[in-house]
Amino acid sequence: MIPWTRRSFLVKTPALSVATPALGIAFGAAKGVGGAGKPALLGGPKIRSEKFPSWPVSGELEERALIETLRSGRWYRGNGQQTKKFEDAYLKLTGARHCLATANGTSALYVALNALGIEAGDEVIVPPYTFIATINVVLRQHALPVFVDTNINTFQIDATKIEAAISPRTKAIIPVHLGGSACDLDTILSVSRKHGIPVIEDACQAHLAEWRGHKVGTYGKAGCFSFQASKNLTCGEGGAILTDDDELYERCYTFHNNGSGLKAPGGNFAYSGTGDNRRMVEMEAALLLQQMTRLEEQSQRRTANALYLTSLIKEIPGITPAQMHDGCTRNAYHLYMFRYRRAEFAELPRTTFLKALTAEGIPASRGYSPLNKERFLKAALESRSYQKLFPENVLRNWEERNECPANNQLCSEAVWFTQNMFLGSKSDMDQIAEAIRKIKKHAGELTAA
Ligand SMILES: Cc1ncc(COP(=O)(O)O)c(C=O)c1O
């Protein structure tokens, strides 16, 4: 019996799996990259039975840091040092002037909106292709989300359509760097400057991503990050705001600390504003400091694997990987996204394509559905507060004004792989490509089944 499977061999010798790319290709070729064999969904052998690398990754570093923080008895930023240390480290990493750690990414956005004075009756420009938190924070302010369609090639907000969505009520733009790639910041910032409307970058999925050589999250008035469990940098739940604006930083600090600011006169129980409690916990910061030591290496591995996968699947008719905008000089690959066109796969519905991929041992999902069409949004607009705050014609025309046809199409075609799938070897990528080719080859049978 061979003591090691090919997978465990590669896992146990990571340098080898990275340093000898030809090895991965050879394995892929040996497995028949041409896509032979009956699909697993129809009872054939699956292409992959090993699990992809699990997430999150932790070890002694994290254990030691957590125990030390636990034993210190200093569990919150008021008497501990971990949160401040993390903020300093994140500043160093991103090149921003200020960093404020928060309870989560939603809180980062919420605090930034409040610190910028976005309030009831305002409008905020948002993409429809994002996690719901980007929209929820706008609704929490009783502001009106105004959706700008998606660029179907990049999966990012179509920045060329933002200007047309601006009204006298528009008080902020929240572009999202979706999936770890960057949205078109040149166009967005130029519209922002022209109209004097602040940009809050939602960089919750984009740690280490760059626009023209600088980290995303450092271009807008504020940049918001999430360290939730699925994210490339995680402590389970957590978030951060970056800003270069001294005053805005103070306002963010004050708001996230129940109105008690950095310079509040009189110490405890002195308030320089209203607020909420959105503070990070010391254990989270301690964990993040250790996770950061792994971030660069993990990121490079994801990038190498993602680029390799793109080279394998981009020529498959019906598969179109998400493109990057020209200014995106680093993609963090939080998600690997592509469009699936069923017409090229014998009309095999995307749902069956996803099931077939998953049956081959390649977990895949369909990603977001169109947020601008969510029923709860309609209910929000019909609520008493919105009826009081917005002119009747604004609410009546909202649906028409918020049509996003490109996004509708994208939501019907998108396929996602999660970031942990890119932490393994090139041969993992060969298997993904092999599974797609296999399904394509048997698409007719799968459609008929
Ligand atoms: C684009 C985007 N915005 C906001 C958030 C909210 O972050 P959190 O889950 O940390 O509150 C997330 C996280 O899932 C996200 O992906």
GROMACS .gro file of C-alpha atoms and ligand atoms in nm:
model
  465
    1MET     CA    1   0.000   0.000   0.000
    2ILE     CA    2   0.125   0.348  -0.080
    3PRO     CA    3   0.150   0.523   0.259
    4TRP     CA    4   0.067   0.873   0.133
    5THR     CA    5  -0.205   0.986  -0.100
    6ARG     CA    6  -0.101   1.236  -0.365
    7ARG     CA    7  -0.289   1.504  -0.171
    8SER     CA    8  -0.127   1.432   0.166
    9PHE     CA    9   0.212   1.420  -0.006
   10LEU     CA   10   0.158   1.769  -0.143
   11VAL     CA   11   0.019   1.899   0.184
   12LYS     CA   12   0.314   1.759   0.376
   13THR     CA   13   0.562   1.907   0.130
   14PRO     CA   14   0.420   2.252   0.057
   15ALA     CA   15   0.748   2.391  -0.078
   16LEU     CA   16   0.754   2.113  -0.333
   17SER     CA   17   0.400   2.169  -0.446
   18VAL     CA   18   0.469   2.537  -0.507
   19ALA     CA   19   0.825   2.515  -0.629
   20THR     CA   20   0.765   2.243  -0.886
   21PRO     CA   21   0.466   2.358  -1.082
   22ALA     CA   22   0.525   2.099  -1.351
   23LEU     CA   23   0.441   1.831  -1.097
   24GLY     CA   24   0.086   1.956  -1.061
   25ILE     CA   25   0.036   1.961  -1.436
   26ALA     CA   26   0.175   1.612  -1.469
   27PHE     CA   27  -0.071   1.483  -1.209
   28GLY     CA   28  -0.354   1.661  -1.385
   29ALA     CA   29  -0.257   1.512  -1.717
   30ALA     CA   30  -0.233   1.165  -1.566
   31LYS     CA   31  -0.589   1.204  -1.441
   32GLY     CA   32  -0.719   1.280  -1.788
   33VAL     CA   33  -0.773   1.652  -1.814
   34GLY     CA   34  -0.965   1.589  -2.134
   35GLY     CA   35  -1.279   1.527  -1.923
   36ALA     CA   36  -1.332   1.155  -1.982
   37GLY     CA   37  -1.555   0.941  -1.758
   38LYS     CA   38  -1.916   0.956  -1.656
   39PRO     CA   39  -2.011   1.260  -1.441
   40ALA     CA   40  -2.029   1.184  -1.069
   41LEU     CA   41  -2.382   1.324  -1.070
   42LEU     CA   42  -2.477   1.038  -1.303
   43GLY     CA   43  -2.300   0.777  -1.093
   44GLY     CA   44  -1.946   0.802  -1.232
   45PRO     CA   45  -1.629   0.834  -1.021
   46LYS     CA   46  -1.575   1.180  -0.873
   47ILE     CA   47  -1.268   1.371  -0.980
   48ARG     CA   48  -1.172   1.469  -0.627
   49SER     CA   49  -1.243   1.298  -0.298
   50GLU     CA   50  -1.004   1.496  -0.076
   51LYS     CA   51  -1.132   1.809   0.098
   52PHE     CA   52  -0.991   2.145  -0.003
   53PRO     CA   53  -0.773   2.318   0.259
   54SER     CA   54  -0.985   2.409   0.559
   55TRP     CA   55  -1.032   2.762   0.685
   56PRO     CA   56  -0.940   2.934   0.914
   57VAL     CA   57  -0.580   2.832   0.962
   58SER     CA   58  -0.436   2.854   1.313
   59GLY     CA   59  -0.168   2.703   1.531
   60GLU     CA   60   0.053   2.762   1.832
   61LEU     CA   61   0.092   3.131   1.752
   62GLU     CA   62  -0.277   3.192   1.794
   63GLU     CA   63  -0.310   2.963   2.095
   64ARG     CA   64  -0.030   3.142   2.277
   65ALA     CA   65  -0.165   3.488   2.196
   66LEU     CA   66  -0.515   3.399   2.311
   67ILE     CA   67  -0.401   3.245   2.635
   68GLU     CA   68  -0.175   3.540   2.711
   69THR     CA   69  -0.459   3.784   2.654
   70LEU     CA   70  -0.695   3.570   2.857
   71ARG     CA   71  -0.452   3.552   3.149
   72SER     CA   72  -0.374   3.923   3.132
   73GLY     CA   73  -0.728   3.992   3.250
   74ARG     CA   74  -0.735   4.285   3.005
   75TRP     CA   75  -1.015   4.192   2.775
   76TYR     CA   76  -1.126   4.525   2.629
   77ARG     CA   77  -0.947   4.814   2.465
   78GLY     CA   78  -1.006   5.040   2.764
   79ASN     CA   79  -0.740   4.859   2.965
   80GLY     CA   80  -0.569   4.633   2.710
   81GLN     CA   81  -0.310   4.691   2.438
   82GLN     CA   82  -0.395   4.433   2.170
   83THR     CA   83  -0.649   4.643   1.980
   84LYS     CA   84  -0.412   4.939   1.960
   85LYS     CA   85  -0.128   4.708   1.853
   86PHE     CA   86  -0.346   4.562   1.581
   87GLU     CA   87  -0.451   4.908   1.460
   88ASP     CA   88  -0.084   5.010   1.436
   89ALA     CA   89   0.005   4.692   1.249
   90TYR     CA   90  -0.285   4.737   1.006
   91LEU     CA   91  -0.178   5.096   0.945
   92LYS     CA   92   0.172   4.979   0.863
   93LEU     CA   93   0.034   4.718   0.626
   94THR     CA   94  -0.203   4.953   0.442
   95GLY     CA   95  -0.020   5.284   0.455
   96ALA     CA   96  -0.323   5.470   0.593
   97ARG     CA   97  -0.298   5.749   0.853
   98HIS     CA   98  -0.558   5.621   1.098
   99CYS     CA   99  -0.709   5.284   1.174
  100LEU     CA  100  -0.998   5.213   1.406
  101ALA     CA  101  -1.077   4.851   1.489
  102THR     CA  102  -1.448   4.771   1.519
  103ALA     CA  103  -1.671   4.481   1.623
  104ASN     CA  104  -1.725   4.371   1.261
  105GLY     CA  105  -1.737   4.500   0.903
  106THR     CA  106  -2.101   4.603   0.929
  107SER     CA  107  -2.004   4.818   1.229
  108ALA     CA  108  -1.714   4.970   1.034
  109LEU     CA  109  -1.957   5.083   0.763
  110TYR     CA  110  -2.216   5.193   1.018
  111VAL     CA  111  -1.968   5.397   1.220
  112ALA     CA  112  -1.824   5.558   0.905
  113LEU     CA  113  -2.171   5.655   0.780
  114ASN     CA  114  -2.258   5.809   1.116
  115ALA     CA  115  -1.926   5.989   1.146
  116LEU     CA  116  -1.982   6.136   0.800
  117GLY     CA  117  -2.324   6.259   0.905
  118ILE     CA  118  -2.528   6.046   0.666
  119GLU     CA  119  -2.879   6.064   0.799
  120ALA     CA  120  -3.249   6.011   0.746
  121GLY     CA  121  -3.369   6.145   0.411
  122ASP     CA  122  -3.028   6.118   0.238
  123GLU     CA  123  -2.950   5.898  -0.059
  124VAL     CA  124  -2.649   5.668  -0.077
  125ILE     CA  125  -2.520   5.510  -0.398
  126VAL     CA  126  -2.451   5.137  -0.368
  127PRO     CA  127  -2.392   4.835  -0.594
  128PRO     CA  128  -2.657   4.563  -0.618
  129TYR     CA  129  -2.390   4.292  -0.630
  130THR     CA  130  -2.263   4.279  -0.273
  131PHE     CA  131  -2.323   4.130   0.069
  132ILE     CA  132  -2.642   4.262   0.226
  133ALA     CA  133  -2.457   4.454   0.501
  134THR     CA  134  -2.358   4.722   0.246
  135ILE     CA  135  -2.730   4.798   0.205
  136ASN     CA  136  -2.844   4.734   0.563
  137VAL     CA  137  -2.622   5.009   0.703
  138VAL     CA  138  -2.785   5.258   0.466
  139LEU     CA  139  -3.133   5.146   0.574
  140ARG     CA  140  -3.033   5.173   0.942
  141GLN     CA  141  -2.975   5.545   0.880
  142HIS     CA  142  -3.317   5.571   0.718
  143ALA     CA  143  -3.135   5.677   0.405
  144LEU     CA  144  -3.234   5.558   0.059
  145PRO     CA  145  -3.008   5.310  -0.120
  146VAL     CA  146  -2.974   5.398  -0.489
  147PHE     CA  147  -2.843   5.107  -0.690
  148VAL     CA  148  -2.601   5.149  -0.980
  149ASP     CA  149  -2.576   4.858  -1.221
  150THR     CA  150  -2.287   4.612  -1.234
  151ASN     CA  151  -2.013   4.587  -1.494
  152ILE     CA  152  -2.080   4.235  -1.610
  153ASN     CA  153  -1.717   4.177  -1.710
  154THR     CA  154  -1.559   4.273  -1.379
  155PHE     CA  155  -1.850   4.194  -1.141
  156GLN     CA  156  -1.783   4.539  -0.985
  157ILE     CA  157  -2.009   4.845  -0.977
  158ASP     CA  158  -2.030   5.010  -1.322
  159ALA     CA  159  -1.856   5.333  -1.225
  160THR     CA  160  -1.950   5.500  -1.554
  161LYS     CA  161  -2.314   5.495  -1.440
  162ILE     CA  162  -2.265   5.655  -1.098
  163GLU     CA  163  -2.286   6.018  -1.206
  164ALA     CA  164  -2.631   5.969  -1.361
  165ALA     CA  165  -2.758   5.828  -1.030
  166ILE     CA  166  -2.662   6.137  -0.828
  167SER     CA  167  -2.944   6.360  -0.702
  168PRO     CA  168  -2.945   6.662  -0.468
  169ARG     CA  169  -3.009   6.412  -0.186
  170THR     CA  170  -2.697   6.199  -0.256
  171LYS     CA  171  -2.463   6.219   0.041
  172ALA     CA  172  -2.229   5.922  -0.003
  173ILE     CA  173  -2.109   5.658  -0.248
  174ILE     CA  174  -2.027   5.311  -0.115
  175PRO     CA  175  -1.842   5.116  -0.385
  176VAL     CA  176  -1.748   4.759  -0.297
  177HIS     CA  177  -1.420   4.588  -0.390
  178LEU     CA  178  -1.600   4.269  -0.461
  179GLY     CA  179  -1.437   3.929  -0.421
  180GLY     CA  180  -1.101   4.087  -0.342
  181SER     CA  181  -1.068   4.260  -0.678
  182ALA     CA  182  -1.089   4.640  -0.703
  183CYS     CA  183  -1.370   4.850  -0.845
  184ASP     CA  184  -1.284   5.134  -1.083
  185LEU     CA  185  -1.156   5.386  -0.828
  186ASP     CA  186  -1.029   5.637  -1.087
  187THR     CA  187  -1.379   5.698  -1.221
  188ILE     CA  188  -1.546   5.680  -0.880
  189LEU     CA  189  -1.306   5.927  -0.718
  190SER     CA  190  -1.332   6.170  -1.005
  191VAL     CA  191  -1.716   6.170  -0.976
  192SER     CA  192  -1.678   6.208  -0.599
  193ARG     CA  193  -1.448   6.510  -0.638
  194LYS     CA  194  -1.665   6.670  -0.905
  195HIS     CA  195  -1.981   6.652  -0.690
  196GLY     CA  196  -1.823   6.680  -0.345
  197ILE     CA  197  -1.973   6.348  -0.235
  198PRO     CA  198  -1.761   6.133  -0.002
  199VAL     CA  199  -1.666   5.776  -0.092
  200ILE     CA  200  -1.674   5.503   0.173
  201GLU     CA  201  -1.488   5.207   0.026
  202ASP     CA  202  -1.639   4.877   0.128
  203ALA     CA  203  -1.318   4.675   0.128
  204CYS     CA  204  -1.464   4.406   0.352
  205GLN     CA  205  -1.357   4.136   0.104
  206ALA     CA  206  -1.035   4.297  -0.014
  207HIS     CA  207  -0.748   4.277   0.239
  208LEU     CA  208  -0.418   4.338   0.056
  209ALA     CA  209  -0.593   4.425  -0.271
  210GLU     CA  210  -0.437   4.722  -0.450
  211TRP     CA  211  -0.536   4.996  -0.690
  212ARG     CA  212  -0.243   5.143  -0.882
  213GLY     CA  213   0.004   5.006  -0.630
  214HIS     CA  214  -0.170   5.127  -0.312
  215LYS     CA  215  -0.397   4.933  -0.082
  216VAL     CA  216  -0.770   4.964  -0.143
  217GLY     CA  217  -0.948   5.118   0.152
  218THR     CA  218  -0.700   5.409   0.154
  219TYR     CA  219  -0.850   5.602  -0.138
  220GLY     CA  220  -1.192   5.710  -0.011
  221LYS     CA  221  -1.281   5.931   0.287
  222ALA     CA  222  -1.299   5.601   0.474
  223GLY     CA  223  -1.225   5.237   0.392
  224CYS     CA  224  -1.403   4.957   0.576
  225PHE     CA  225  -1.283   4.600   0.633
  226SER     CA  226  -1.434   4.282   0.776
  227PHE     CA  227  -1.250   4.009   0.966
  228GLN     CA  228  -1.549   3.777   0.977
  229ALA     CA  229  -1.481   3.403   0.969
  230SER     CA  230  -1.482   3.358   0.590
  231LYS     CA  231  -1.250   3.651   0.519
  232ASN     CA  232  -0.887   3.627   0.406
  233LEU     CA  233  -0.787   3.795   0.733
  234THR     CA  234  -1.008   3.678   1.016
  235CYS     CA  235  -1.065   3.662   1.390
  236GLY     CA  236  -1.417   3.521   1.368
  237GLU     CA  237  -1.587   3.859   1.382
  238GLY     CA  238  -1.414   4.193   1.352
  239GLY     CA  239  -1.372   4.501   1.140
  240ALA     CA  240  -1.169   4.816   1.082
  241ILE     CA  241  -1.200   5.164   0.937
  242LEU     CA  242  -0.911   5.336   0.763
  243THR     CA  243  -0.902   5.709   0.705
  244ASP     CA  244  -0.646   5.981   0.640
  245ASP     CA  245  -0.876   6.246   0.786
  246ASP     CA  246  -0.785   6.338   1.147
  247GLU     CA  247  -1.127   6.479   1.228
  248LEU     CA  248  -1.316   6.192   1.073
  249TYR     CA  249  -1.104   5.946   1.272
  250GLU     CA  250  -1.196   6.124   1.593
  251ARG     CA  251  -1.563   6.122   1.502
  252CYS     CA  252  -1.544   5.749   1.421
  253TYR     CA  253  -1.369   5.680   1.751
  254THR     CA  254  -1.626   5.880   1.945
  255PHE     CA  255  -1.922   5.718   1.776
  256HIS     CA  256  -1.790   5.364   1.817
  257ASN     CA  257  -1.720   5.431   2.185
  258ASN     CA  258  -2.070   5.537   2.292
  259GLY     CA  259  -1.993   5.904   2.236
  260SER     CA  260  -1.686   5.909   2.454
  261GLY     CA  261  -1.412   6.053   2.236
  262LEU     CA  262  -1.034   6.038   2.252
  263LYS     CA  263  -1.015   6.392   2.379
  264ALA     CA  264  -1.333   6.396   2.590
  265PRO     CA  265  -1.278   6.637   2.876
  266GLY     CA  266  -1.319   6.492   3.222
  267GLY     CA  267  -1.221   6.130   3.148
  268ASN     CA  268  -1.478   5.854   3.196
  269PHE     CA  269  -1.844   5.936   3.153
  270ALA     CA  270  -1.768   6.249   2.948
  271TYR     CA  271  -1.920   6.263   2.603
  272SER     CA  272  -1.836   6.457   2.292
  273GLY     CA  273  -2.121   6.317   2.084
  274THR     CA  274  -2.375   6.045   2.054
  275GLY     CA  275  -2.278   5.693   1.960
  276ASP     CA  276  -2.296   5.322   1.999
  277ASN     CA  277  -2.068   5.045   2.122
  278ARG     CA  278  -1.889   4.895   1.821
  279ARG     CA  279  -1.554   4.822   1.987
  280MET     CA  280  -1.331   4.527   1.905
  281VAL     CA  281  -1.258   4.272   2.179
  282GLU     CA  282  -0.893   4.227   2.286
  283MET     CA  283  -0.893   3.853   2.206
  284GLU     CA  284  -0.998   3.931   1.850
  285ALA     CA  285  -0.714   4.179   1.809
  286ALA     CA  286  -0.466   3.930   1.957
  287LEU     CA  287  -0.583   3.671   1.706
  288LEU     CA  288  -0.562   3.914   1.415
  289LEU     CA  289  -0.203   4.007   1.500
  290GLN     CA  290  -0.105   3.643   1.462
  291GLN     CA  291  -0.321   3.586   1.153
  292MET     CA  292  -0.143   3.878   0.990
  293THR     CA  293   0.184   3.688   1.000
  294ARG     CA  294   0.028   3.434   0.762
  295LEU     CA  295  -0.152   3.676   0.533
  296GLU     CA  296   0.111   3.757   0.271
  297GLU     CA  297   0.214   3.398   0.207
  298GLN     CA  298  -0.149   3.284   0.188
  299SER     CA  299  -0.230   3.566  -0.046
  300GLN     CA  300   0.058   3.485  -0.281
  301ARG     CA  301  -0.050   3.124  -0.292
  302ARG     CA  302  -0.409   3.220  -0.376
  303THR     CA  303  -0.293   3.451  -0.650
  304ALA     CA  304  -0.064   3.193  -0.811
  305ASN     CA  305  -0.337   2.929  -0.805
  306ALA     CA  306  -0.610   3.165  -0.925
  307LEU     CA  307  -0.399   3.285  -1.218
  308TYR     CA  308  -0.319   2.927  -1.307
  309LEU     CA  309  -0.686   2.828  -1.293
  310THR     CA  310  -0.776   3.121  -1.516
  311SER     CA  311  -0.517   3.006  -1.769
  312LEU     CA  312  -0.682   2.662  -1.768
  313ILE     CA  313  -1.048   2.757  -1.793
  314LYS     CA  314  -1.061   3.085  -1.981
  315GLU     CA  315  -1.060   2.909  -2.317
  316ILE     CA  316  -1.350   2.680  -2.229
  317PRO     CA  317  -1.647   2.813  -2.428
  318GLY     CA  318  -1.918   2.923  -2.185
  319ILE     CA  319  -1.678   2.999  -1.898
  320THR     CA  320  -1.572   3.362  -1.853
  321PRO     CA  321  -1.361   3.444  -1.546
  322ALA     CA  322  -1.421   3.788  -1.390
  323GLN     CA  323  -1.182   4.042  -1.538
  324MET     CA  324  -0.990   4.300  -1.337
  325HIS     CA  325  -1.006   4.672  -1.402
  326ASP     CA  326  -0.681   4.807  -1.546
  327GLY     CA  327  -0.594   4.991  -1.223
  328CYS     CA  328  -0.628   4.678  -1.010
  329THR     CA  329  -0.264   4.595  -0.946
  330ARG     CA  330  -0.337   4.328  -0.687
  331ASN     CA  331  -0.641   4.104  -0.657
  332ALA     CA  332  -0.685   3.948  -0.312
  333TYR     CA  333  -0.900   3.664  -0.452
  334HIS     CA  334  -1.143   3.644  -0.164
  335LEU     CA  335  -1.369   3.480  -0.421
  336TYR     CA  336  -1.287   3.324  -0.755
  337MET     CA  337  -1.575   3.424  -0.979
  338PHE     CA  338  -1.673   3.339  -1.333
  339ARG     CA  339  -1.975   3.353  -1.559
  340TYR     CA  340  -2.136   3.033  -1.679
  341ARG     CA  341  -2.334   3.047  -2.001
  342ARG     CA  342  -2.564   2.749  -2.032
  343ALA     CA  343  -2.606   2.793  -2.409
  344GLU     CA  344  -2.247   2.666  -2.444
  345PHE     CA  345  -2.323   2.370  -2.215
  346ALA     CA  346  -2.614   2.212  -2.406
  347GLU     CA  347  -2.857   2.433  -2.207
  348LEU     CA  348  -2.754   2.269  -1.879
  349PRO     CA  349  -2.909   2.491  -1.608
  350ARG     CA  350  -2.662   2.661  -1.377
  351THR     CA  351  -2.816   2.485  -1.076
  352THR     CA  352  -2.737   2.146  -1.231
  353PHE     CA  353  -2.390   2.266  -1.333
  354LEU     CA  354  -2.328   2.359  -0.968
  355LYS     CA  355  -2.463   2.026  -0.846
  356ALA     CA  356  -2.248   1.841  -1.098
  357LEU     CA  357  -1.936   2.033  -0.993
  358THR     CA  358  -2.008   1.969  -0.625
  359ALA     CA  359  -2.063   1.598  -0.701
  360GLU     CA  360  -1.717   1.591  -0.862
  361GLY     CA  361  -1.575   1.713  -0.529
  362ILE     CA  362  -1.550   2.078  -0.634
  363PRO     CA  363  -1.781   2.286  -0.411
  364ALA     CA  364  -1.926   2.583  -0.597
  365SER     CA  365  -2.202   2.833  -0.535
  366ARG     CA  366  -2.412   3.070  -0.743
  367GLY     CA  367  -2.327   3.379  -0.539
  368TYR     CA  368  -2.553   3.676  -0.483
  369SER     CA  369  -2.906   3.736  -0.602
  370PRO     CA  370  -3.013   4.088  -0.711
  371LEU     CA  371  -3.032   4.293  -0.391
  372ASN     CA  372  -3.225   4.576  -0.555
  373LYS     CA  373  -3.514   4.333  -0.600
  374GLU     CA  374  -3.527   4.210  -0.240
  375ARG     CA  375  -3.880   4.225  -0.105
  376PHE     CA  376  -3.770   4.364   0.228
  377LEU     CA  377  -3.647   4.676   0.047
  378LYS     CA  378  -3.993   4.739  -0.087
  379ALA     CA  379  -4.129   4.692   0.264
  380ALA     CA  380  -3.874   4.940   0.400
  381LEU     CA  381  -3.977   5.197   0.141
  382GLU     CA  382  -4.341   5.144   0.233
  383SER     CA  383  -4.270   5.190   0.604
  384ARG     CA  384  -4.396   5.495   0.791
  385SER     CA  385  -4.051   5.645   0.830
  386TYR     CA  386  -3.965   5.633   0.460
  387GLN     CA  387  -4.310   5.765   0.367
  388LYS     CA  388  -4.245   6.060   0.598
  389LEU     CA  389  -3.889   6.121   0.485
  390PHE     CA  390  -3.904   6.101   0.107
  391PRO     CA  391  -4.126   6.275  -0.149
  392GLU     CA  392  -4.393   6.047  -0.285
  393ASN     CA  393  -4.256   6.056  -0.641
  394VAL     CA  394  -3.909   5.949  -0.522
  395LEU     CA  395  -4.052   5.635  -0.363
  396ARG     CA  396  -4.289   5.573  -0.654
  397ASN     CA  397  -4.009   5.593  -0.911
  398TRP     CA  398  -3.756   5.408  -0.699
  399GLU     CA  399  -3.807   5.068  -0.862
  400GLU     CA  400  -3.774   5.206  -1.214
  401ARG     CA  401  -3.474   5.419  -1.120
  402ASN     CA  402  -3.306   5.116  -0.965
  403GLU     CA  403  -3.333   4.875  -1.254
  404CYS     CA  404  -3.001   4.691  -1.299
  405PRO     CA  405  -3.026   4.471  -1.611
  406ALA     CA  406  -2.658   4.378  -1.631
  407ASN     CA  407  -2.667   4.272  -1.267
  408ASN     CA  408  -2.977   4.060  -1.328
  409GLN     CA  409  -2.789   3.878  -1.602
  410LEU     CA  410  -2.479   3.840  -1.386
  411CYS     CA  411  -2.684   3.698  -1.099
  412SER     CA  412  -2.821   3.433  -1.335
  413GLU     CA  413  -2.475   3.335  -1.465
  414ALA     CA  414  -2.226   3.372  -1.180
  415VAL     CA  415  -2.036   3.085  -1.021
  416TRP     CA  416  -1.808   3.126  -0.720
  417PHE     CA  417  -1.530   2.930  -0.558
  418THR     CA  418  -1.421   3.027  -0.206
  419GLN     CA  419  -1.073   3.151  -0.118
  420ASN     CA  420  -0.967   2.845   0.084
  421MET     CA  421  -0.981   2.635  -0.235
  422PHE     CA  422  -0.680   2.834  -0.359
  423LEU     CA  423  -0.457   2.760  -0.061
  424GLY     CA  424  -0.352   2.420  -0.190
  425SER     CA  425  -0.152   2.308  -0.490
  426LYS     CA  426  -0.166   2.358  -0.865
  427SER     CA  427  -0.298   2.007  -0.904
  428ASP     CA  428  -0.610   2.121  -0.715
  429MET     CA  429  -0.658   2.371  -0.997
  430ASP     CA  430  -0.607   2.099  -1.254
  431GLN     CA  431  -0.888   1.905  -1.091
  432ILE     CA  432  -1.124   2.204  -1.095
  433ALA     CA  433  -1.055   2.256  -1.465
  434GLU     CA  434  -1.088   1.885  -1.529
  435ALA     CA  435  -1.428   1.878  -1.358
  436ILE     CA  436  -1.555   2.169  -1.567
  437ARG     CA  437  -1.435   2.003  -1.889
  438LYS     CA  438  -1.591   1.675  -1.786
  439ILE     CA  439  -1.927   1.840  -1.722
  440LYS     CA  440  -1.905   2.024  -2.052
  441LYS     CA  441  -1.832   1.703  -2.237
  442HIS     CA  442  -2.136   1.534  -2.080
  443ALA     CA  443  -2.359   1.843  -2.065
  444GLY     CA  444  -2.611   1.687  -2.305
  445GLU     CA  445  -2.655   1.375  -2.090
  446LEU     CA  446  -2.678   1.586  -1.774
  447THR     CA  447  -2.942   1.809  -1.931
  448ALA     CA  448  -3.143   1.510  -2.042
  449ALA     CA  449  -3.112   1.325  -1.707
  450LIG     C1  450  -1.894   4.333   0.092
  450LIG     C2  451  -1.919   4.318   0.239
  450LIG     N1  452  -1.960   4.425   0.309
  450LIG     C3  453  -1.983   4.416   0.441
  450LIG     C4  454  -1.966   4.299   0.510
  450LIG     C5  455  -2.000   4.292   0.656
  450LIG     O1  456  -1.896   4.248   0.735
  450LIG     P1  457  -1.925   4.167   0.870
  450LIG     O2  458  -1.982   4.035   0.834
  450LIG     O3  459  -1.791   4.158   0.934
  450LIG     O4  460  -2.019   4.249   0.951
  450LIG     C6  461  -1.921   4.186   0.442
  450LIG     C7  462  -1.895   4.059   0.514
  450LIG     O5  463  -1.947   3.957   0.501
  450LIG     C8  464  -1.899   4.195   0.303
  450LIG     O6  465  -1.861   4.087   0.233
   0.00000   0.00000   0.00000
